[in-house]
Amino acid sequence: MESIKNIYLIGRGPSSSHTMGPEKASKRFLAKNPQATHFKVELYGSFALTGKGHMTDKIIREVLGENTEIAFLPLVESSYHPNCMKFFAYLGNELIDEWKVYSVGGGELKEEGEERKGYKNPVFPHHFMEDILAYCKQEHISLVEYVDRFEAPDLNAYLETVLNAMDDAIKRGIATEGVLPGRLKIKRKAKTFYEKYLENHRFPTILYAYSLATSEENASSGIIVTAPTCGSCGVLPSVLLGMHHHHHSPRESLIKALKIAGLIGNLVKHNASISGAEVGCQGEVGVACSMAAAAAAYLKGGNNSVIEYAAEIALEHHLGMTCDPIDGMVQIPCIERNALSAQYAINASEYALMTDGAHHITLDSVIEVMKETGKDMHAKYRETSLGGLATVKRTKEPPKE
Ligand code: SF4
């Protein structure tokens, strides 16, 4: 598996696969073709269906120029990954370059046929939690020590930057009012929730406030951290910084908790997928919840087995969760779902902490099941906005301006 740094990317929302990935790809293609007079980009599959709501066209034009022609071709499908795009560079009327690339989740790009697993720049020698736990037992080390043993020493500095970016997004989110972009004109709620927390001092209220703050920043194209994706970016920061501010978990421990959570996210990315277009929301908010549950279990003193159990519970009970965002925007159901999953992560950690860590279904098994469930999920529930909540008839009218 590759470094956990790749799980935590700092960038602009609202979607790691639909904005961060295409932005990265556009920059790469532009750097390769600086002499081009203009560009064309074809967006296929999920990109074509939810690209507008996710602002894929906007970010591509910001990089390649406003005159870039963008074609949405939903009927072109790929077996490699549903998020496919093809770039064309022109010098006058002459086509000088073309490039087909896939945005496979969490902002990562792959070319057709490229190995999906993180074998390219491996950092960790193990690919399954079972092997990691066995190694830790043999070496008498914790999961944090395991991460430190294989990652480069600059990981701590990187995770400090990550934590600061999470903190900044929360601070901006709880200080901002107004409505989110899009037809639904959804009112931002984080500020009100935070004000309620200042009155009631209840832990769930700060979790909701912090998660809403991060997700609302994401929906407004603010800077957030993928954990593991943009759409699911609210869960982990709210658990970490909620525990810091409410339960006084030390800041140094939050860095360690980020290592634990990153390891969980990495295992899913390596063995299954963190792309809603591939496996539905179980791979985004489900994985974020699993990461946060593991982090919370660590912060509350759980041992390696209890941490693995907390992560397993959280993912197991998100199995089958679909991705059906209204208007293709990362708002409904995403924002509320992040907040409630933050609370679920705490519940999963507390449940696991009541036990000695012994349980039947392993995290590795549930990751495998999540992958299979994603394969069986109808395409209309995989970030295409062709089914589920995206097509409900009875919605309340947006408020009049
Ligand atoms: S429903 Fe889940 S997977 Fe789909 S866009 Fe929203 S957060 Fe991402």
Coordinates of C-alpha atoms and ligand atoms in Angstrom, one line a residue:
M1 CA 0.0 0.0 0.0
E2 CA 1.0 3.6 -0.7
S3 CA 1.5 6.4 1.9
I4 CA -1.5 7.5 3.8
K5 CA -0.7 11.0 2.6
N6 CA -2.6 10.1 -0.5
I7 CA -5.8 9.7 1.5
Y8 CA -5.6 13.3 2.9
L9 CA -5.5 15.7 0.0
I10 CA -6.0 19.4 0.7
G11 CA -7.9 21.2 -2.1
R12 CA -11.1 22.7 -3.2
G13 CA -14.5 20.9 -3.1
P14 CA -17.1 19.8 -3.9
S15 CA -15.9 16.5 -5.3
S16 CA -12.5 14.7 -5.2
S17 CA -13.3 12.6 -8.2
H18 CA -15.3 15.2 -10.1
T19 CA -13.4 18.4 -9.4
M20 CA -10.0 17.6 -7.8
G21 CA -9.2 14.7 -10.3
P22 CA -10.3 16.7 -13.4
E23 CA -8.4 19.8 -12.2
K24 CA -5.2 17.7 -11.7
A25 CA -5.7 16.0 -15.1
S26 CA -6.3 19.4 -16.9
K27 CA -3.2 20.9 -15.4
R28 CA -1.2 17.8 -16.5
F29 CA -2.5 18.0 -20.0
L30 CA -2.0 21.8 -20.2
A31 CA 1.6 21.4 -19.1
K32 CA 2.2 18.7 -21.8
N33 CA 0.6 20.9 -24.5
P34 CA 1.6 24.5 -23.7
Q35 CA 1.5 25.4 -27.4
A36 CA -2.1 24.4 -27.9
T37 CA -4.5 27.1 -29.1
H38 CA -7.6 25.4 -27.6
F39 CA -8.8 22.2 -26.0
K40 CA -11.8 19.9 -26.1
V41 CA -12.8 17.5 -23.2
E42 CA -15.3 14.7 -23.4
L43 CA -16.8 13.5 -20.2
Y44 CA -18.2 10.0 -20.1
G45 CA -20.4 7.9 -17.7
S46 CA -20.9 9.4 -14.2
F47 CA -18.9 12.5 -15.2
A48 CA -21.4 13.2 -17.9
L49 CA -24.4 12.6 -15.6
T50 CA -23.3 14.5 -12.5
G51 CA -20.5 16.6 -13.9
K52 CA -22.5 19.8 -14.0
G53 CA -23.8 19.5 -10.4
H54 CA -20.3 18.6 -9.3
M55 CA -18.9 21.6 -11.2
T56 CA -16.5 19.4 -13.4
D57 CA -17.0 21.6 -16.5
K58 CA -16.3 24.8 -14.4
I59 CA -13.0 23.5 -13.0
I60 CA -11.8 22.2 -16.4
R61 CA -12.5 25.6 -18.0
E62 CA -10.8 27.4 -15.2
V63 CA -7.6 25.5 -16.0
L64 CA -7.8 25.1 -19.8
G65 CA -9.5 28.3 -20.7
E66 CA -13.1 29.5 -21.1
N67 CA -13.2 28.6 -24.8
T68 CA -12.7 24.9 -24.0
E69 CA -15.4 22.8 -25.6
I70 CA -16.9 20.2 -23.2
A71 CA -19.0 17.3 -24.4
F72 CA -21.2 15.4 -21.9
L73 CA -21.5 11.8 -23.2
P74 CA -23.4 9.7 -20.7
L75 CA -23.9 6.7 -22.9
V76 CA -20.1 6.1 -23.3
E77 CA -19.3 3.6 -20.6
S78 CA -16.0 2.1 -19.4
S79 CA -15.4 -1.2 -17.6
Y80 CA -12.2 0.2 -16.0
H81 CA -14.0 2.9 -14.0
P82 CA -17.2 5.0 -14.5
N83 CA -15.4 8.3 -14.2
C84 CA -13.6 8.6 -17.6
M85 CA -12.6 11.7 -19.5
K86 CA -10.7 12.3 -22.7
F87 CA -8.7 15.4 -23.5
F88 CA -7.9 16.8 -27.0
A89 CA -5.4 19.5 -27.7
Y90 CA -5.5 21.6 -30.9
L91 CA -3.1 23.9 -32.7
G92 CA -5.4 25.8 -34.9
N93 CA -7.4 23.0 -36.7
E94 CA -4.7 20.4 -36.1
L95 CA -5.2 17.8 -33.4
I96 CA -1.9 17.6 -31.6
D97 CA -2.5 15.4 -28.6
E98 CA -5.2 13.3 -26.9
W99 CA -5.3 11.6 -23.5
K100 CA -7.9 9.3 -21.9
V101 CA -7.7 9.3 -18.1
Y102 CA -9.8 8.1 -15.2
S103 CA -10.6 9.8 -11.9
V104 CA -10.8 6.8 -9.6
G105 CA -11.8 8.5 -6.3
G106 CA -10.1 10.6 -3.6
G107 CA -8.6 12.9 -6.4
E108 CA -6.5 10.1 -7.8
L109 CA -5.9 9.6 -11.6
K110 CA -5.3 6.4 -13.4
E111 CA -4.7 5.4 -17.0
E112 CA -6.6 2.5 -18.7
G113 CA -5.2 -0.8 -17.5
E114 CA -3.0 0.7 -14.8
E115 CA -3.0 -1.3 -11.6
R116 CA -5.7 0.1 -9.3
K117 CA -4.0 -1.1 -6.1
G118 CA -1.3 1.0 -4.5
Y119 CA 1.7 -1.0 -5.7
K120 CA 3.4 1.8 -7.6
N121 CA 5.0 3.6 -4.7
P122 CA 4.6 1.1 -1.9
V123 CA 5.3 2.2 1.6
F124 CA 3.6 -0.6 3.6
P125 CA 4.5 -4.2 3.1
H126 CA 1.1 -5.5 4.2
H127 CA -2.2 -5.2 2.3
F128 CA -4.7 -6.6 4.8
M129 CA -5.6 -5.6 8.3
E130 CA -5.3 -9.2 9.4
D131 CA -1.6 -9.2 8.4
I132 CA -1.0 -5.8 10.0
L133 CA -2.5 -6.9 13.3
A134 CA -0.4 -10.1 13.3
Y135 CA 2.7 -8.1 12.6
C136 CA 1.9 -5.7 15.4
K137 CA 1.3 -8.6 17.8
Q138 CA 4.6 -10.2 16.9
E139 CA 6.5 -6.9 17.2
H140 CA 4.5 -5.7 20.3
I141 CA 3.7 -2.4 18.7
S142 CA 0.5 -0.3 18.3
L143 CA -1.1 0.6 15.0
V144 CA 0.4 4.1 15.4
E145 CA 3.9 2.6 15.8
Y146 CA 3.2 0.4 12.7
V147 CA 2.5 3.5 10.6
D148 CA 5.6 5.3 12.0
R149 CA 7.7 2.3 11.2
F150 CA 7.0 2.4 7.5
E151 CA 6.1 6.0 6.6
A152 CA 8.8 8.7 5.9
P153 CA 9.6 11.0 8.9
D154 CA 7.9 13.9 7.1
L155 CA 4.5 12.4 7.7
N156 CA 4.1 14.2 11.0
A157 CA 4.6 17.6 9.4
Y158 CA 2.2 16.7 6.6
L159 CA -0.5 15.6 9.1
E160 CA 0.0 18.9 11.0
T161 CA -0.9 20.7 7.8
V162 CA -3.8 18.4 7.3
L163 CA -5.2 19.0 10.8
N164 CA -4.8 22.8 10.4
A165 CA -6.7 22.7 7.1
M166 CA -9.5 20.7 8.8
D167 CA -9.5 23.2 11.6
D168 CA -9.6 26.2 9.2
A169 CA -12.5 24.7 7.2
I170 CA -14.5 24.3 10.4
K171 CA -13.7 27.8 11.6
R172 CA -14.8 29.3 8.2
G173 CA -17.9 27.1 8.2
I174 CA -19.2 28.0 11.6
A175 CA -18.7 31.6 10.9
T176 CA -20.5 31.7 7.5
E177 CA -24.2 32.2 6.8
G178 CA -26.1 32.3 3.5
V179 CA -27.2 29.7 1.0
L180 CA -25.3 27.0 -0.9
P181 CA -24.8 27.2 -4.6
G182 CA -27.5 25.6 -6.8
R183 CA -31.2 25.4 -7.5
L184 CA -32.2 24.1 -4.0
K185 CA -30.9 27.2 -2.3
I186 CA -30.1 25.2 0.9
K187 CA -29.5 27.4 3.9
R188 CA -26.2 26.9 5.6
K189 CA -26.8 25.5 9.1
A190 CA -23.3 25.1 10.8
K191 CA -23.4 28.5 12.4
T192 CA -26.8 28.0 14.0
F193 CA -25.8 24.5 15.2
Y194 CA -22.6 25.9 16.7
E195 CA -24.5 28.6 18.5
K196 CA -26.8 25.9 19.9
Y197 CA -23.7 24.1 21.1
L198 CA -22.5 27.2 23.0
E199 CA -25.8 27.1 24.8
N200 CA -26.3 23.3 25.5
H201 CA -22.6 22.1 25.6
R202 CA -23.8 18.7 24.2
F203 CA -21.2 16.6 22.4
P204 CA -23.5 15.5 19.5
T205 CA -24.3 19.2 18.8
I206 CA -20.6 20.1 18.3
L207 CA -20.2 17.0 16.1
Y208 CA -23.0 18.1 13.9
A209 CA -21.9 21.7 13.8
Y210 CA -18.3 20.8 12.8
S211 CA -19.4 18.3 10.3
L212 CA -21.9 20.7 8.7
A213 CA -19.3 23.4 8.7
T214 CA -16.8 21.2 6.7
S215 CA -19.4 19.8 4.3
E216 CA -20.9 23.3 3.7
E217 CA -17.5 24.6 2.9
N218 CA -17.0 21.7 0.5
A219 CA -20.3 22.4 -1.2
S220 CA -19.3 26.0 -1.7
S221 CA -16.0 25.0 -3.3
G222 CA -14.0 25.9 -0.2
I223 CA -10.7 24.3 0.8
I224 CA -11.2 21.1 2.6
V225 CA -9.3 17.8 3.2
T226 CA -10.4 14.6 1.5
A227 CA -11.1 12.0 4.3
P228 CA -11.2 9.9 2.2
T229 CA -13.2 12.0 -0.4
C230 CA -14.6 15.5 -0.7
G231 CA -18.2 14.3 -0.3
S232 CA -17.4 12.6 2.9
C233 CA -15.0 15.3 4.2
G234 CA -17.2 16.3 7.2
V235 CA -17.0 13.1 9.3
L236 CA -13.4 12.7 10.4
P237 CA -12.6 16.4 11.2
S238 CA -15.8 16.7 13.3
V239 CA -14.9 13.6 15.4
L240 CA -11.2 14.7 15.8
L241 CA -11.7 18.3 16.6
G242 CA -15.0 17.7 18.4
M243 CA -13.1 15.4 20.8
H244 CA -10.3 17.9 21.1
H245 CA -12.6 20.8 22.0
H246 CA -15.2 19.0 23.9
H247 CA -13.4 16.1 25.6
H248 CA -9.9 17.8 25.6
S249 CA -8.2 15.1 23.6
P250 CA -4.6 16.4 23.2
R251 CA -3.7 17.8 19.8
E252 CA -0.7 15.4 19.5
S253 CA -3.1 12.5 19.9
L254 CA -5.2 13.8 17.0
I255 CA -2.1 13.5 14.7
K256 CA -1.8 9.9 15.9
A257 CA -5.5 9.3 15.3
L258 CA -5.1 10.7 11.8
K259 CA -2.5 7.9 11.2
I260 CA -5.0 5.2 12.4
A261 CA -7.8 6.7 10.2
G262 CA -5.5 7.0 7.2
L263 CA -4.5 3.4 7.5
I264 CA -8.2 2.3 7.5
G265 CA -8.9 4.5 4.4
N266 CA -5.8 3.1 2.7
L267 CA -6.9 -0.5 3.2
V268 CA -10.3 0.2 1.6
K269 CA -8.7 2.2 -1.3
H270 CA -6.3 -0.6 -1.9
N271 CA -8.7 -3.6 -1.6
A272 CA -12.0 -2.0 -2.8
S273 CA -12.8 1.5 -3.7
I274 CA -13.5 5.0 -2.2
S275 CA -15.4 6.2 -5.3
G276 CA -19.1 6.8 -5.1
A277 CA -19.3 6.3 -8.9
E278 CA -18.0 2.8 -8.4
V279 CA -19.4 1.5 -5.1
G280 CA -22.0 4.1 -4.0
C281 CA -21.9 6.1 -0.8
Q282 CA -20.8 3.1 1.3
G283 CA -17.3 3.8 -0.2
E284 CA -17.4 7.5 0.7
V285 CA -19.4 8.3 3.9
G286 CA -19.2 4.6 5.0
V287 CA -15.4 4.6 4.8
A288 CA -15.2 8.1 6.4
C289 CA -17.3 6.7 9.3
S290 CA -15.0 3.7 9.6
M291 CA -11.9 5.9 9.6
A292 CA -13.5 8.2 12.3
A293 CA -14.7 5.2 14.4
A294 CA -11.1 3.8 14.4
A295 CA -9.7 7.3 15.3
A296 CA -12.3 7.7 18.1
A297 CA -11.6 4.3 19.5
Y298 CA -7.9 5.1 19.6
L299 CA -8.5 8.5 21.3
K300 CA -10.5 6.7 24.0
G301 CA -7.7 4.2 24.7
G302 CA -8.7 1.3 22.5
N303 CA -6.1 -1.4 21.7
N304 CA -5.4 -2.6 18.2
S305 CA -8.2 -5.2 18.2
V306 CA -10.8 -2.7 19.5
I307 CA -9.7 -0.1 16.9
E308 CA -10.1 -2.7 14.1
Y309 CA -13.6 -3.7 15.6
A310 CA -14.7 -0.1 15.7
A311 CA -13.7 0.4 12.0
E312 CA -15.4 -2.8 11.0
I313 CA -18.7 -2.0 12.8
A314 CA -18.9 1.4 11.2
L315 CA -18.3 0.1 7.7
E316 CA -20.5 -3.0 8.1
H317 CA -23.5 -0.9 9.0
H318 CA -23.1 1.4 6.0
L319 CA -23.1 -1.5 3.5
G320 CA -25.4 -0.9 0.6
M321 CA -25.6 2.8 1.1
T322 CA -26.4 4.4 -2.3
C323 CA -25.2 7.6 -3.9
D324 CA -28.1 9.6 -5.4
P325 CA -27.3 13.3 -5.0
I326 CA -30.1 15.7 -6.0
D327 CA -29.2 17.7 -9.1
G328 CA -25.8 16.0 -8.9
M329 CA -24.7 18.4 -6.2
V330 CA -22.8 17.3 -3.1
Q331 CA -25.6 18.6 -0.8
I332 CA -28.6 16.3 -0.4
P333 CA -28.1 13.7 1.0
C334 CA -24.4 14.3 1.5
I335 CA -24.2 17.1 4.1
E336 CA -26.7 15.7 6.6
R337 CA -25.3 12.2 6.1
N338 CA -21.8 13.3 7.1
A339 CA -23.2 14.8 10.3
L340 CA -25.1 11.7 11.3
S341 CA -22.3 9.4 10.4
A342 CA -20.0 11.4 12.7
Q343 CA -22.3 10.5 15.6
Y344 CA -22.4 6.9 14.3
A345 CA -18.6 6.7 14.4
I346 CA -18.7 7.7 18.0
N347 CA -21.4 5.0 18.7
A348 CA -19.3 2.4 16.9
S349 CA -16.2 3.3 18.9
E350 CA -18.1 3.1 22.2
Y351 CA -19.6 -0.2 21.3
A352 CA -16.2 -1.7 20.4
L353 CA -14.7 -0.3 23.6
M354 CA -17.3 -2.2 25.6
T355 CA -15.8 -5.4 24.3
D356 CA -12.3 -7.1 24.4
G357 CA -12.2 -6.6 20.6
A358 CA -13.2 -10.2 19.8
H359 CA -15.8 -10.4 17.0
H360 CA -16.8 -12.6 14.0
I361 CA -16.6 -10.4 10.8
T362 CA -13.2 -8.9 10.2
L363 CA -12.5 -5.5 8.7
D364 CA -10.9 -7.2 5.7
S365 CA -14.0 -9.2 5.1
V366 CA -16.4 -6.3 5.3
I367 CA -14.2 -4.3 2.8
E368 CA -14.5 -7.3 0.4
V369 CA -18.2 -7.4 0.9
M370 CA -18.5 -3.6 0.3
K371 CA -16.6 -4.1 -3.0
E372 CA -19.0 -6.9 -4.1
T373 CA -22.1 -4.9 -3.0
G374 CA -20.9 -2.0 -5.0
K375 CA -20.5 -4.2 -8.1
D376 CA -24.0 -5.5 -7.7
M377 CA -25.5 -2.0 -7.1
H378 CA -27.6 -0.7 -9.9
A379 CA -25.8 2.1 -11.8
K380 CA -28.6 4.5 -11.0
Y381 CA -27.4 4.5 -7.4
R382 CA -23.7 5.1 -8.2
E383 CA -23.3 8.8 -8.5
T384 CA -25.4 9.2 -11.7
S385 CA -28.3 11.0 -10.1
L386 CA -30.6 8.7 -12.2
G387 CA -32.4 7.2 -9.2
G388 CA -33.3 7.3 -5.5
L389 CA -33.4 10.7 -3.8
A390 CA -32.2 12.4 -7.0
T391 CA -35.5 11.5 -8.7
V392 CA -38.1 12.0 -5.8
K393 CA -41.1 14.0 -6.9
R394 CA -42.2 15.4 -3.6
T395 CA -39.7 18.0 -2.5
K396 CA -40.5 21.3 -0.8
E397 CA -40.2 24.3 -3.0
P398 CA -36.9 26.2 -2.5
P399 CA -37.5 29.4 -0.6
K400 CA -38.3 32.5 -2.6
E401 CA -35.4 34.9 -3.0
Ligands
SF4_1 S1 -24.2 10.6 -1.7 FE1 -22.3 10.1 -0.8 S2 -21.0 9.3 -2.5 FE2 -22.7 10.4 -3.4 S3 -22.0 12.5 -3.8 FE3 -23.0 12.4 -1.7 S4 -21.3 12.0 -0.3 FE4 -20.5 11.4 -2.3

